[in-house]
Coordinates of C-alpha atoms and ligand atoms in Angstrom, one line a residue:
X1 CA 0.0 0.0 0.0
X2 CA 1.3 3.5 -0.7
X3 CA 1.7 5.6 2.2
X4 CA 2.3 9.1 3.0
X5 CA 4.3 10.1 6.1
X6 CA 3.2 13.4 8.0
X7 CA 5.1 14.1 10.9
X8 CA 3.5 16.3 13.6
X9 CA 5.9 18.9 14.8
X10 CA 2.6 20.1 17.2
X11 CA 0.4 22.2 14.6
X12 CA -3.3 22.1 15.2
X13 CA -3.8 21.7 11.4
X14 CA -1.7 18.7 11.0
X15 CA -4.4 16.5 11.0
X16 CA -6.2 18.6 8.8
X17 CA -3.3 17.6 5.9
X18 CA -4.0 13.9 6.9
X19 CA -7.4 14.8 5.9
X20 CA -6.6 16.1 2.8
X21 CA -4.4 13.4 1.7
X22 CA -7.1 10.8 2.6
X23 CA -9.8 12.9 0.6
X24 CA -7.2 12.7 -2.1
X25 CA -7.3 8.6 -1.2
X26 CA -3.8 8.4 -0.4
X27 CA -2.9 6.1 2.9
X28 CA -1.2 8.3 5.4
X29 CA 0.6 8.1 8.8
X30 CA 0.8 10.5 11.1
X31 CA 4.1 10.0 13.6
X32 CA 5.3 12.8 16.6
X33 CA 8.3 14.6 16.0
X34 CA 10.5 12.2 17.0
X35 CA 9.7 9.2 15.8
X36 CA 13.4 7.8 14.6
X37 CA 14.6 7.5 10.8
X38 CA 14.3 3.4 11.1
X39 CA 10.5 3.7 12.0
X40 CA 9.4 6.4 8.7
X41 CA 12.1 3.8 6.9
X42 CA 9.7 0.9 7.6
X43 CA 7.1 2.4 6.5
X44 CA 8.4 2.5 3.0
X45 CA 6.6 5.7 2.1
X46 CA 6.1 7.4 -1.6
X47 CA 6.6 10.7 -0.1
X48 CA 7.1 13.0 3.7
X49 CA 5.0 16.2 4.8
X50 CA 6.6 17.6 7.8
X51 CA 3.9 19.9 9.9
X52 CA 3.6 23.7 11.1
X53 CA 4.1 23.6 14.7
X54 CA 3.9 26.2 17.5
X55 CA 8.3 26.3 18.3
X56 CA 10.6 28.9 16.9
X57 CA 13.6 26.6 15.2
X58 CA 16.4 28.4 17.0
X59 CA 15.0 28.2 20.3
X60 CA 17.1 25.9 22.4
X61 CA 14.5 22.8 23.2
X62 CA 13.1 23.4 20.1
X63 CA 11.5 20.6 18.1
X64 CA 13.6 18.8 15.8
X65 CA 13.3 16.0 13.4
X66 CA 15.7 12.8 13.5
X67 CA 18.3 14.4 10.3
X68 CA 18.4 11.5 8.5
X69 CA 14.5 11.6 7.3
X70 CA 15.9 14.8 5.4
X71 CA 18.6 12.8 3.4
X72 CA 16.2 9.7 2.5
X73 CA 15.5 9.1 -1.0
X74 CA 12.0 10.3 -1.7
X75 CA 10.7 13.6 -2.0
X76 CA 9.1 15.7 1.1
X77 CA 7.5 19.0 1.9
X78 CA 7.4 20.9 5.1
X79 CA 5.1 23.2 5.4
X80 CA 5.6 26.3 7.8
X81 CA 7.6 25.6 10.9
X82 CA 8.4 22.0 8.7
X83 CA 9.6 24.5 5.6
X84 CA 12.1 26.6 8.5
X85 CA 13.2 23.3 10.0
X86 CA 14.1 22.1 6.4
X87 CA 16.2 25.1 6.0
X88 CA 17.8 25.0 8.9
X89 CA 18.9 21.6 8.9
X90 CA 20.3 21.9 5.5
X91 CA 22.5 25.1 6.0
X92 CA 20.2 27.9 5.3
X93 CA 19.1 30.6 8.7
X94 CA 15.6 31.7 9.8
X95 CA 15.2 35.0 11.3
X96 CA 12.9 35.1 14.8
X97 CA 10.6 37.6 15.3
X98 CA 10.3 40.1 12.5
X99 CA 7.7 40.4 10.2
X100 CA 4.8 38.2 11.5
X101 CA 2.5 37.7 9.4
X102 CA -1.1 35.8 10.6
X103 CA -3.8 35.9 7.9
X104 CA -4.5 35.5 4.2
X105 CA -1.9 37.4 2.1
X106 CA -0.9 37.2 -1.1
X107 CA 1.9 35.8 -2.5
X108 CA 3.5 35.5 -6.2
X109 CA 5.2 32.8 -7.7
X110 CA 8.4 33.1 -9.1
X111 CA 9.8 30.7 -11.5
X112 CA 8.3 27.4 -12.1
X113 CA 8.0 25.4 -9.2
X114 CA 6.5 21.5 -9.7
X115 CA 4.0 22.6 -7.1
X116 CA 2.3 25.7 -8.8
X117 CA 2.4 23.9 -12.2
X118 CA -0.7 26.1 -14.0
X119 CA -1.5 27.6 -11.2
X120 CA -2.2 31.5 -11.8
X121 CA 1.4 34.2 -10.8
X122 CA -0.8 35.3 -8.1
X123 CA -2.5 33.2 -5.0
X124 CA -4.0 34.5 -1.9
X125 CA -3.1 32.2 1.1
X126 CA -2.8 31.4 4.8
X127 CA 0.4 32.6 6.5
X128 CA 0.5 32.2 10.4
X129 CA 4.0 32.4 11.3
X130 CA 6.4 34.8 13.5
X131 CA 9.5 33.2 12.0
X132 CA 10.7 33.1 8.4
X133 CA 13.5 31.7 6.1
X134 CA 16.1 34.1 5.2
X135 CA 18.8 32.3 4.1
X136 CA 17.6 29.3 1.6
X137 CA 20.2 26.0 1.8
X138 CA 22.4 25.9 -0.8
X139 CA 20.9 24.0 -4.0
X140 CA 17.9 25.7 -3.1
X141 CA 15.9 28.9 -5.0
X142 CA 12.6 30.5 -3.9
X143 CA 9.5 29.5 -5.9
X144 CA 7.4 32.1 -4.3
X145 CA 7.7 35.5 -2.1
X146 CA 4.8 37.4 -0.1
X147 CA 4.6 41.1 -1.3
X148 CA 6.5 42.4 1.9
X149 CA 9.6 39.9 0.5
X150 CA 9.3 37.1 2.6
X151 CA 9.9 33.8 1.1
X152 CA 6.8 31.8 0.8
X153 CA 7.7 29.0 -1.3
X154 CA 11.5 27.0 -1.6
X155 CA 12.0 23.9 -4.0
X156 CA 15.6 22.2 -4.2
X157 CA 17.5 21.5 -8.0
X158 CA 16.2 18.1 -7.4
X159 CA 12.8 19.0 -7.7
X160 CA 12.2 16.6 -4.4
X161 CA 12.6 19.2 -1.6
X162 CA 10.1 21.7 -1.0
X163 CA 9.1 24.2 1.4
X164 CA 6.0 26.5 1.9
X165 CA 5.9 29.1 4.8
X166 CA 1.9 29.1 4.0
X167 CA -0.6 26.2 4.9
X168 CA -1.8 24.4 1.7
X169 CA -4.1 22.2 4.0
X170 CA -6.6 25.1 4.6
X171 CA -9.4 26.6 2.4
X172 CA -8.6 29.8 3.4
X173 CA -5.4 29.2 0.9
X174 CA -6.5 29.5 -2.7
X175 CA -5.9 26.4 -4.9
X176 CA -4.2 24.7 -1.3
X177 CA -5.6 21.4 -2.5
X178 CA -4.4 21.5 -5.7
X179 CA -0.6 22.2 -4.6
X180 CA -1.4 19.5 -2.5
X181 CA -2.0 16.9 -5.1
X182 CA 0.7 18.1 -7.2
X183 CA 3.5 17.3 -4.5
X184 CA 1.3 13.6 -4.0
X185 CA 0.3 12.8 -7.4
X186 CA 3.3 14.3 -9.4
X187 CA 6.3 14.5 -7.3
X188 CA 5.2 11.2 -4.7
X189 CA 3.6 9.2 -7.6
X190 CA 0.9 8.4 -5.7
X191 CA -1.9 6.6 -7.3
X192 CA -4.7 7.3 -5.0
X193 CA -6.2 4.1 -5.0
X194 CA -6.8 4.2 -1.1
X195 CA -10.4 4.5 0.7
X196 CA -12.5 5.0 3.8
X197 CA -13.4 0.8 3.4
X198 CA -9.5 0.3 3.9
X199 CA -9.5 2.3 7.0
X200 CA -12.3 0.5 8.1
X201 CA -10.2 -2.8 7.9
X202 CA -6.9 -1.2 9.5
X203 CA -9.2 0.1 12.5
X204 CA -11.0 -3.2 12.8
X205 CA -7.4 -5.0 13.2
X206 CA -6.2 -2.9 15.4
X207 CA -9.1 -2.4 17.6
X208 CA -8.6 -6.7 17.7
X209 CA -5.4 -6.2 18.6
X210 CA -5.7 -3.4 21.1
X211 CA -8.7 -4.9 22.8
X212 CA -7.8 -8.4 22.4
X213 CA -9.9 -10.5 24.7
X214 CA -10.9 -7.7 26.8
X215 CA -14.5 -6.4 27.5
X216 CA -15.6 -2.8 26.2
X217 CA -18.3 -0.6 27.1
X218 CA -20.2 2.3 25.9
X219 CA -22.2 4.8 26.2
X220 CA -24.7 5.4 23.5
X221 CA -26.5 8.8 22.9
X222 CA -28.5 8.3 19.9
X223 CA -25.8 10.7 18.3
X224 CA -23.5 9.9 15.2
X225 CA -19.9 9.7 16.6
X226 CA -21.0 7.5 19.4
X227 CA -23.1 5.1 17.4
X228 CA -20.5 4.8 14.3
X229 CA -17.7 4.4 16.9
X230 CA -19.8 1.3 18.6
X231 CA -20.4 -0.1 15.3
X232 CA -16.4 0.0 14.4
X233 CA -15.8 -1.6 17.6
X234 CA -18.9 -3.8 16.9
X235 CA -17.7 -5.5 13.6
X236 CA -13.9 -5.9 15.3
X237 CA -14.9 -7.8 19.0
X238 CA -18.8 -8.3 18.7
X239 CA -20.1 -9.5 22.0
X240 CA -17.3 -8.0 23.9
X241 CA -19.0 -4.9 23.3
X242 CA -21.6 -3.7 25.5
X243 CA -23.6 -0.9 25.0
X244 CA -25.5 1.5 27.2
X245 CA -28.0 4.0 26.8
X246 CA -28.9 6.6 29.6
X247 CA -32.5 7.6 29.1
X248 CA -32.5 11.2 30.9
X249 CA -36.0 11.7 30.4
X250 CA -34.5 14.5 27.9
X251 CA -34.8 13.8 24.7
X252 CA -37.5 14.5 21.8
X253 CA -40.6 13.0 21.1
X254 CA -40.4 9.1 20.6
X255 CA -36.8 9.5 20.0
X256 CA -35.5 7.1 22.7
X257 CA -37.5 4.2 21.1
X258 CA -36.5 5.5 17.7
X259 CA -32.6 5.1 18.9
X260 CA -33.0 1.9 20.0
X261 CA -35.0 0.3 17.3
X262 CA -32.3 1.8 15.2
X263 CA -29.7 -0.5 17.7
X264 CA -31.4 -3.5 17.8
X265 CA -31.4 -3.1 14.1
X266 CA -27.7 -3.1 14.2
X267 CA -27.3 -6.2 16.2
X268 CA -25.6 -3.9 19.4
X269 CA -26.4 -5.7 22.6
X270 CA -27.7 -2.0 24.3
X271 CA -29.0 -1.4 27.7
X272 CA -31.6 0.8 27.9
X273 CA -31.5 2.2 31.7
X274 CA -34.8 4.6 32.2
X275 CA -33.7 6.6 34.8
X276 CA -35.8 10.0 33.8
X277 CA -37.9 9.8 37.1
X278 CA -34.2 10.3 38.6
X279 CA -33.3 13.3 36.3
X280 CA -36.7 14.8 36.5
X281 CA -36.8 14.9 40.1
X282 CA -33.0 15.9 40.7
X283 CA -33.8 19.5 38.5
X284 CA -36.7 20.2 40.0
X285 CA -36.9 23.8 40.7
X286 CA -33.4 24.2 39.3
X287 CA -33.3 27.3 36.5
X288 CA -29.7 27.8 36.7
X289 CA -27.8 26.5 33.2
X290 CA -24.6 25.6 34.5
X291 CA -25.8 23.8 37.5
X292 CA -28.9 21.8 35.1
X293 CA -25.7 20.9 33.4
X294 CA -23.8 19.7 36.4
X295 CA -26.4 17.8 38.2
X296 CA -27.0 15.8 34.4
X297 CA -23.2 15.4 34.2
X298 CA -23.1 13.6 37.9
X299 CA -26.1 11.5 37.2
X300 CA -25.2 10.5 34.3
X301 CA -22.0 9.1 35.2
X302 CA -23.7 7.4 38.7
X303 CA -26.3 5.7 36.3
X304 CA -23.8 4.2 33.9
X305 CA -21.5 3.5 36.6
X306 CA -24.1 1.7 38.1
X307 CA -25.4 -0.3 35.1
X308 CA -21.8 -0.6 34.0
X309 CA -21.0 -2.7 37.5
X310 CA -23.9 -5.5 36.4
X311 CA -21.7 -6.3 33.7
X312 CA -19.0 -7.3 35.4
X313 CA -15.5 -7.2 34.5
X314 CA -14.8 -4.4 32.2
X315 CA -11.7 -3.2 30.6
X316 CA -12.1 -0.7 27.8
X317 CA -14.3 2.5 27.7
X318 CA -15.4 3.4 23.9
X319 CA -15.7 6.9 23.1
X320 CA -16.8 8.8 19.8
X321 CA -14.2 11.2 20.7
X322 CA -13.6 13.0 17.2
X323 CA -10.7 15.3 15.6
X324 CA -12.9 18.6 16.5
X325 CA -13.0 17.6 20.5
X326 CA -9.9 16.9 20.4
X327 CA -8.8 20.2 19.2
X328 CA -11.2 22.1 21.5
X329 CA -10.7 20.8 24.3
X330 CA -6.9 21.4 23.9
X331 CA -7.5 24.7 22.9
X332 CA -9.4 25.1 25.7
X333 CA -6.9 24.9 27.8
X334 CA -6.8 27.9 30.9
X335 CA -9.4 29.7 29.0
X336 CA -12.8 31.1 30.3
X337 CA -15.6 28.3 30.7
X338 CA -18.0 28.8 28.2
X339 CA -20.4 26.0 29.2
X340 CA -19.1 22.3 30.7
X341 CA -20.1 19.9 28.3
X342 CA -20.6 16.4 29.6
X343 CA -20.9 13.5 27.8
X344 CA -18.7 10.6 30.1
X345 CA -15.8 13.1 31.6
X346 CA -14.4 11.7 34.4
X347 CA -15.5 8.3 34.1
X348 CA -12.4 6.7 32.9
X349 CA -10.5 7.6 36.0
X350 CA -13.3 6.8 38.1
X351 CA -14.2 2.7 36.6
X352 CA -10.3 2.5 36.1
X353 CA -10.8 2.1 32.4
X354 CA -8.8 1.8 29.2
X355 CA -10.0 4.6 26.9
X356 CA -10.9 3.5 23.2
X357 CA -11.5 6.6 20.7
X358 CA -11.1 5.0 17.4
X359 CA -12.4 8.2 15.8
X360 CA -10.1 10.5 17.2
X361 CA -8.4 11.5 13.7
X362 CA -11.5 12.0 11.7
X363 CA -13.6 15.2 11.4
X364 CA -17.4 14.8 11.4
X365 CA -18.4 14.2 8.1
X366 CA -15.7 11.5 7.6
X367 CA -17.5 9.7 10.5
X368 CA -20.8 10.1 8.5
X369 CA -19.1 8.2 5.6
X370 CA -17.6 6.0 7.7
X371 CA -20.8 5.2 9.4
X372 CA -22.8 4.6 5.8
X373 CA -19.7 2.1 4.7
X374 CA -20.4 0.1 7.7
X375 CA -23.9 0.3 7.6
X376 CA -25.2 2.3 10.4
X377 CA -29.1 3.1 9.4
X378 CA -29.3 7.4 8.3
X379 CA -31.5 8.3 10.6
X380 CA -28.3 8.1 12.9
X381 CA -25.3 9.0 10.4
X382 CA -27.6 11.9 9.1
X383 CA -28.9 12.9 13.0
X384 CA -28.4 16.6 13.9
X385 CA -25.8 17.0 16.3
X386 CA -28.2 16.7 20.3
X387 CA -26.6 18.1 23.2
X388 CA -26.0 15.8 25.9
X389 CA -28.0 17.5 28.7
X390 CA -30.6 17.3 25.8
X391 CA -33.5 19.6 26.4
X392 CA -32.9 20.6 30.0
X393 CA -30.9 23.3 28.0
X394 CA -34.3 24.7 25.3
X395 CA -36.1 24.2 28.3
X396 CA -35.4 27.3 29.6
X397 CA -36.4 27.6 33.6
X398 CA -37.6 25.3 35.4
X399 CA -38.0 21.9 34.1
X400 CA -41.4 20.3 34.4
X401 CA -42.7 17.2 32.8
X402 CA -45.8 19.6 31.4
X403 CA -42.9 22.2 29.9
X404 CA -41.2 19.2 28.3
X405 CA -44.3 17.9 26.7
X406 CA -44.9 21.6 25.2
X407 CA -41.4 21.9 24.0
X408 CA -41.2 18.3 22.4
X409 CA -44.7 18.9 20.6
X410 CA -43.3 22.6 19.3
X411 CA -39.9 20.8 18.1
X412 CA -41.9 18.0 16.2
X413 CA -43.8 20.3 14.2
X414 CA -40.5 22.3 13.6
X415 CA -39.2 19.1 12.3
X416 CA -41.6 18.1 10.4
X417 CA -42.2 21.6 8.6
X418 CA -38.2 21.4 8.3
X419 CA -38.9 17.9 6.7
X420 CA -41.6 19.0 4.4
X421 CA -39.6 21.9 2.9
X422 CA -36.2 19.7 2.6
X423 CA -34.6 21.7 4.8
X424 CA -33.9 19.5 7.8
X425 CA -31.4 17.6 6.7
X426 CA -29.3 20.2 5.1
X427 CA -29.3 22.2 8.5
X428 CA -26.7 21.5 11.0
X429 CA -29.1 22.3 13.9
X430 CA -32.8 23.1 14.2
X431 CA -34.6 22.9 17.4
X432 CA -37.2 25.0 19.4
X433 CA -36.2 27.0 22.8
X434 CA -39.6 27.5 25.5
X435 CA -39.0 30.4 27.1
X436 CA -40.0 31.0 30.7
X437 CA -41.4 34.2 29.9
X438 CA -45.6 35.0 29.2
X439 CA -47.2 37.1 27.0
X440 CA -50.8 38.2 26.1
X441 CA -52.0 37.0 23.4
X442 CA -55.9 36.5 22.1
X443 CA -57.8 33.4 20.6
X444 CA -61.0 33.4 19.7
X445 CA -62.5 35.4 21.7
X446 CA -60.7 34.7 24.6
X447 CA -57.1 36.1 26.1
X448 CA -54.4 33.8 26.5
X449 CA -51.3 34.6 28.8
X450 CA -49.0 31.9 27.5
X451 CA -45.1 31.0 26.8
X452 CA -42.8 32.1 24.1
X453 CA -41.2 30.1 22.0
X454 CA -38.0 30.5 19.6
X455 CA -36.9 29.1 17.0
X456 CA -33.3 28.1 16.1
X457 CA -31.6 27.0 13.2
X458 CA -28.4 27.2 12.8
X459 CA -25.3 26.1 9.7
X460 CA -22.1 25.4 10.9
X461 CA -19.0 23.2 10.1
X462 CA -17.9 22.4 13.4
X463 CA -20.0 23.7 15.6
X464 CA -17.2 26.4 16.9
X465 CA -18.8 29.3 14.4
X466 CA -22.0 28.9 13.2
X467 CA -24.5 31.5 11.2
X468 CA -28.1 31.6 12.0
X469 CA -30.1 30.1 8.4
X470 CA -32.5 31.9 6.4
X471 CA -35.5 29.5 6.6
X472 CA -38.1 31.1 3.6
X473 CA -41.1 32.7 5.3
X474 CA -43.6 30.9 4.1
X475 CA -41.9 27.5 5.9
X476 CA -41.7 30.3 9.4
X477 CA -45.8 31.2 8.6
X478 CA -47.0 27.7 8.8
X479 CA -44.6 26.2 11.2
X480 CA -45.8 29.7 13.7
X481 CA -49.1 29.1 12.7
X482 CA -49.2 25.1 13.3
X483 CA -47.5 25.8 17.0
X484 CA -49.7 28.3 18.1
X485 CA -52.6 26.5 17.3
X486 CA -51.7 22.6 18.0
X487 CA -49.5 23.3 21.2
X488 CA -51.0 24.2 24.2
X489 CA -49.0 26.6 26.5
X490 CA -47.5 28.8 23.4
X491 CA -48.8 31.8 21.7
X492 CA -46.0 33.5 20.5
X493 CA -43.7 32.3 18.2
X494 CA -40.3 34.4 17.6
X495 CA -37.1 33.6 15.4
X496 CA -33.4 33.6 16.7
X497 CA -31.5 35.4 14.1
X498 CA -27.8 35.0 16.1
X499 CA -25.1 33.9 15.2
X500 CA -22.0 32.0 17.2
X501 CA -20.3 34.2 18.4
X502 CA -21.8 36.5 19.8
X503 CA -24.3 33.7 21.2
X504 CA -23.9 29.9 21.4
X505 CA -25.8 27.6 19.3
X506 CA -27.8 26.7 22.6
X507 CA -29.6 28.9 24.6
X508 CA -28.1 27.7 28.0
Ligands
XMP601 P1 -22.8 25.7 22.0 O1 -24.1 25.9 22.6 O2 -21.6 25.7 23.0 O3 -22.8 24.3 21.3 O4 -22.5 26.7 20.8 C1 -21.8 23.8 20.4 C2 -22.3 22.4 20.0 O5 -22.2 21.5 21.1 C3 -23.5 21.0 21.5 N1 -23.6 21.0 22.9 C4 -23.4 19.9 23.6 N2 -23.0 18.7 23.3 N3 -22.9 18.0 25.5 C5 -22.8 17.7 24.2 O6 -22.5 16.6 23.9 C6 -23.2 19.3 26.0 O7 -23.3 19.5 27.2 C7 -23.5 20.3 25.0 N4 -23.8 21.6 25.0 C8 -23.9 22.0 23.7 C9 -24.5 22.0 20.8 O8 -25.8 21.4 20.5 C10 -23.7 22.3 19.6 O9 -23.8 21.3 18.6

């Protein structure tokens, strides 16, 4: 099999270039900064990307590739931080410190350069970078220079050594994927006869191997990362996987038995635990978001630590832990506390588990695909992404049983007007919010002093930004109209037009 090696020197997008060279179906491996020149030799690969990364190259400490990768016999790019350490190592000199340059500039190309081949002089891309070459290594000549000077682009006489100060790997740099290809397809000679099916074998092996006669459990949600990841782990160990799903008492209408007809269907061995009388009466009288959210998290953990103890011995904990978590919850790191997400935090440490996150490399919609190949039913792989506190946080105040009911009747007919006007699906979110606020209203002849309702709908990639969409009137008129007349409790109907930021995608 042909492979690509991509060594991570610590950039947050370095994943993102594994992404783009399996979109391009090209195998890749992604191995830390020091992996040793024997273990990229055994790999045998058709070509080397070495990552962006956070150091400055002459720092002392600073991150540094084993020297021999640079001398073996197949052709590699490094791309920012991999470009500087490229030149260092090979005689030229960065400077530290002058000219940073963070955001999309533009650059032109000088001379022809394998890379650019009929690629316009002129590309807009994305620099992010305090450091830059200013000495190219002999043999060397730059291919492309920003308009302030700085060298953007460096390719060897060989034509098998290439640098770019910019990132390729994002769409914020014009024709990225294309220069991309162009180093796999034309320099590496990569075929690109690689796909998601083949990573579906390698994770099965290894999941085998890693688990080996070991017993797994997990916690289900109903959500798409979690169910794909159990159905992975499903197809590689079978019954050594057992599956549980919390019932908070939270979710939509008929969605719990929806979620577990959609199991069964899959052959998972799930147990449903029903412990919504214990939610229910644990939140009673509690409006606050953040503690809603805590008391869920803590009883959520006691219930499936609980259920998880009947099983008896247990070694592994599956997670659908996927590439976006992983990024925001390191970038998360000593900054201000938006809102705690739970989903099973804390529980690893507390059952004295192995964690298993075969998902942890892919991005969300790779997890979709994955989840069609192996044959987990749409109504999961195409799901809307469902908050784990679920709608203790649209159900703005207190949280009754009767509010529920009014918010899960509102959401269905949301849905289903969604659904009518082929919207849903093509939204990232949509749900209704029941606001603990009353207003007059009149119907027939009679005045009403009921609760408002909002509606949100949101696009988003990754649910970090997101813009509010433009659902047509008409679909706004009839859902309103349907609400305020089949709901009872509601009768007024308002739109969220926010986006994220300023707000969240949830209300609490
Ligand atoms: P916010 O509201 O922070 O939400 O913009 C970002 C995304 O995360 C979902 N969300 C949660 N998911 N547990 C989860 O698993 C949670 O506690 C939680 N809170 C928000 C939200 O629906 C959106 O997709």
């Amino acid at each position: 099999m042909e492979n690509i090696v991509i060594i991570d020197c610590g950039s947050q997008f370095t994943q993102l270039i594994a992404r783009r060279v399996r979109e391009m179906r090209i195998h890749s491996v992604v191995l830390p900064w020091d992996a040793p020149l024997g273990r990229v030799e055994e790999l045998a690969p058709r070509g080397i990307i070495v990552s962006g990364g956070p150091d400055s190259v002459n720092d002392s400490g600073a991150i540094a590739i084993d020297r021999g990768i640079l001398d073996m016999d197949v052709p590699i790019l490094g791309i920012c931080y991999g470009m500087q350490l490229m030149a260092k190592c090979l005689g030229g000199a960065v400077a530290s410190g002058e000219r940073p340059e963070y955001g999309v500039t533009a650059i032109g190309r000088r001379g022809n350069s394998a890379l650019f081949k009929d690629l316009p002089d002129e590309l807009e891309v994305l620099m992010s970078h305090g450091d830059r070459v200013v000495a190219l290594p002999s043999g060397f000549r730059a291919t492309a220079e920003t308009t302030h000077g700085v060298i953007a682009a460096m390719e060897d006489e060989s034509g098998r050594r290439f640098g770019l100060q910019f990132h390729p790997e994002v769409v914020h740099t014009q024709q990225g994927a294309r220069i991309l290809r162009q180093f796999l397809f034309a320099t590496c000679g990569c075929k690109g006869d690689w796909n998601l099916g083949d990573w579906v074998e390698d994770a099965v092996a290894e999941i085998r191997e890693k688990v080996g006669e070991g017993r797994v459990v997990c916690g289900l949600s109903g959500g798409v990362d979690s169910s794909v990841a159990a159905a992975l782990v499903h197809r590689a160990v079978g019954s050594q996987l057992e599956c549980i799903f919390v019932d908070h008492g939270l979710m939509r209408l008929n969605e719990a038995r929806q979620v577990m007809d959609s199991y069964s269907g899959m052959g998972l061995s799930v147990r449903h635990v029903d412990a919504s009388e214990l939610f229910l009466g644990k939140l009673a009288g509690v409006t606050d978001p953040e503690k809603k959210r805590r008391i869920i998290g803590g009883l959520f953990i006691e219930v499936f630590d609980a259920e998880a103890a009947k099983i008896g011995q247990v070694d592994w904990l599956l997670q659908g832990t996927i590439y976006p978590d992983v990024i925001e919850s390191g970038s998360k790191k000593g900054s201000v506390l938006i809102k705690s997400h739970h989903n099973v935090g804390g529980l690893p440490d507390k059952m004295k588990l192995r964690l298993l996150e075969p998902l942890r490399d892919l991005f969300k919609d790779e997890v979709r695909e994955l989840g069609r190949i192996i044959g987990v039913p749409d109504a999961i792989v195409d799901r809307q992404p469902f908050p784990g506190p679920g709608l203790a946080v649209r159900c703005l105040g207190d949280i009754t049983r009767a509010r529920l009911d009014t918010l899960r009747a509102a959401d269905a007919i949301f849905r289903e007007e969604l659904r009518k006007a082929g919207l849903y699906e093509k939204i990232w979110q949509s749900f209704c919010v029941l606001l603990p606020v009353r207003t007059v209203g009149v119907m027939g002849d009679g005045r009403t002093y009921n609760e408002v309702l909002a509606l949100r709908a949101v696009d988003s990639q990754d649910a970090m930004t997101a813009d509010w969409v433009r659902i047509p009137p008409e679909v706004l008129d009839v859902t309103a109209k349907r609400i305020c007349n089949e709901v009872r409790g509601i009768n007024r109907v308002v739109l969220d037009v926010t986006s994220k930021p300023p707000a969240t995608i949830e209300w609490e």
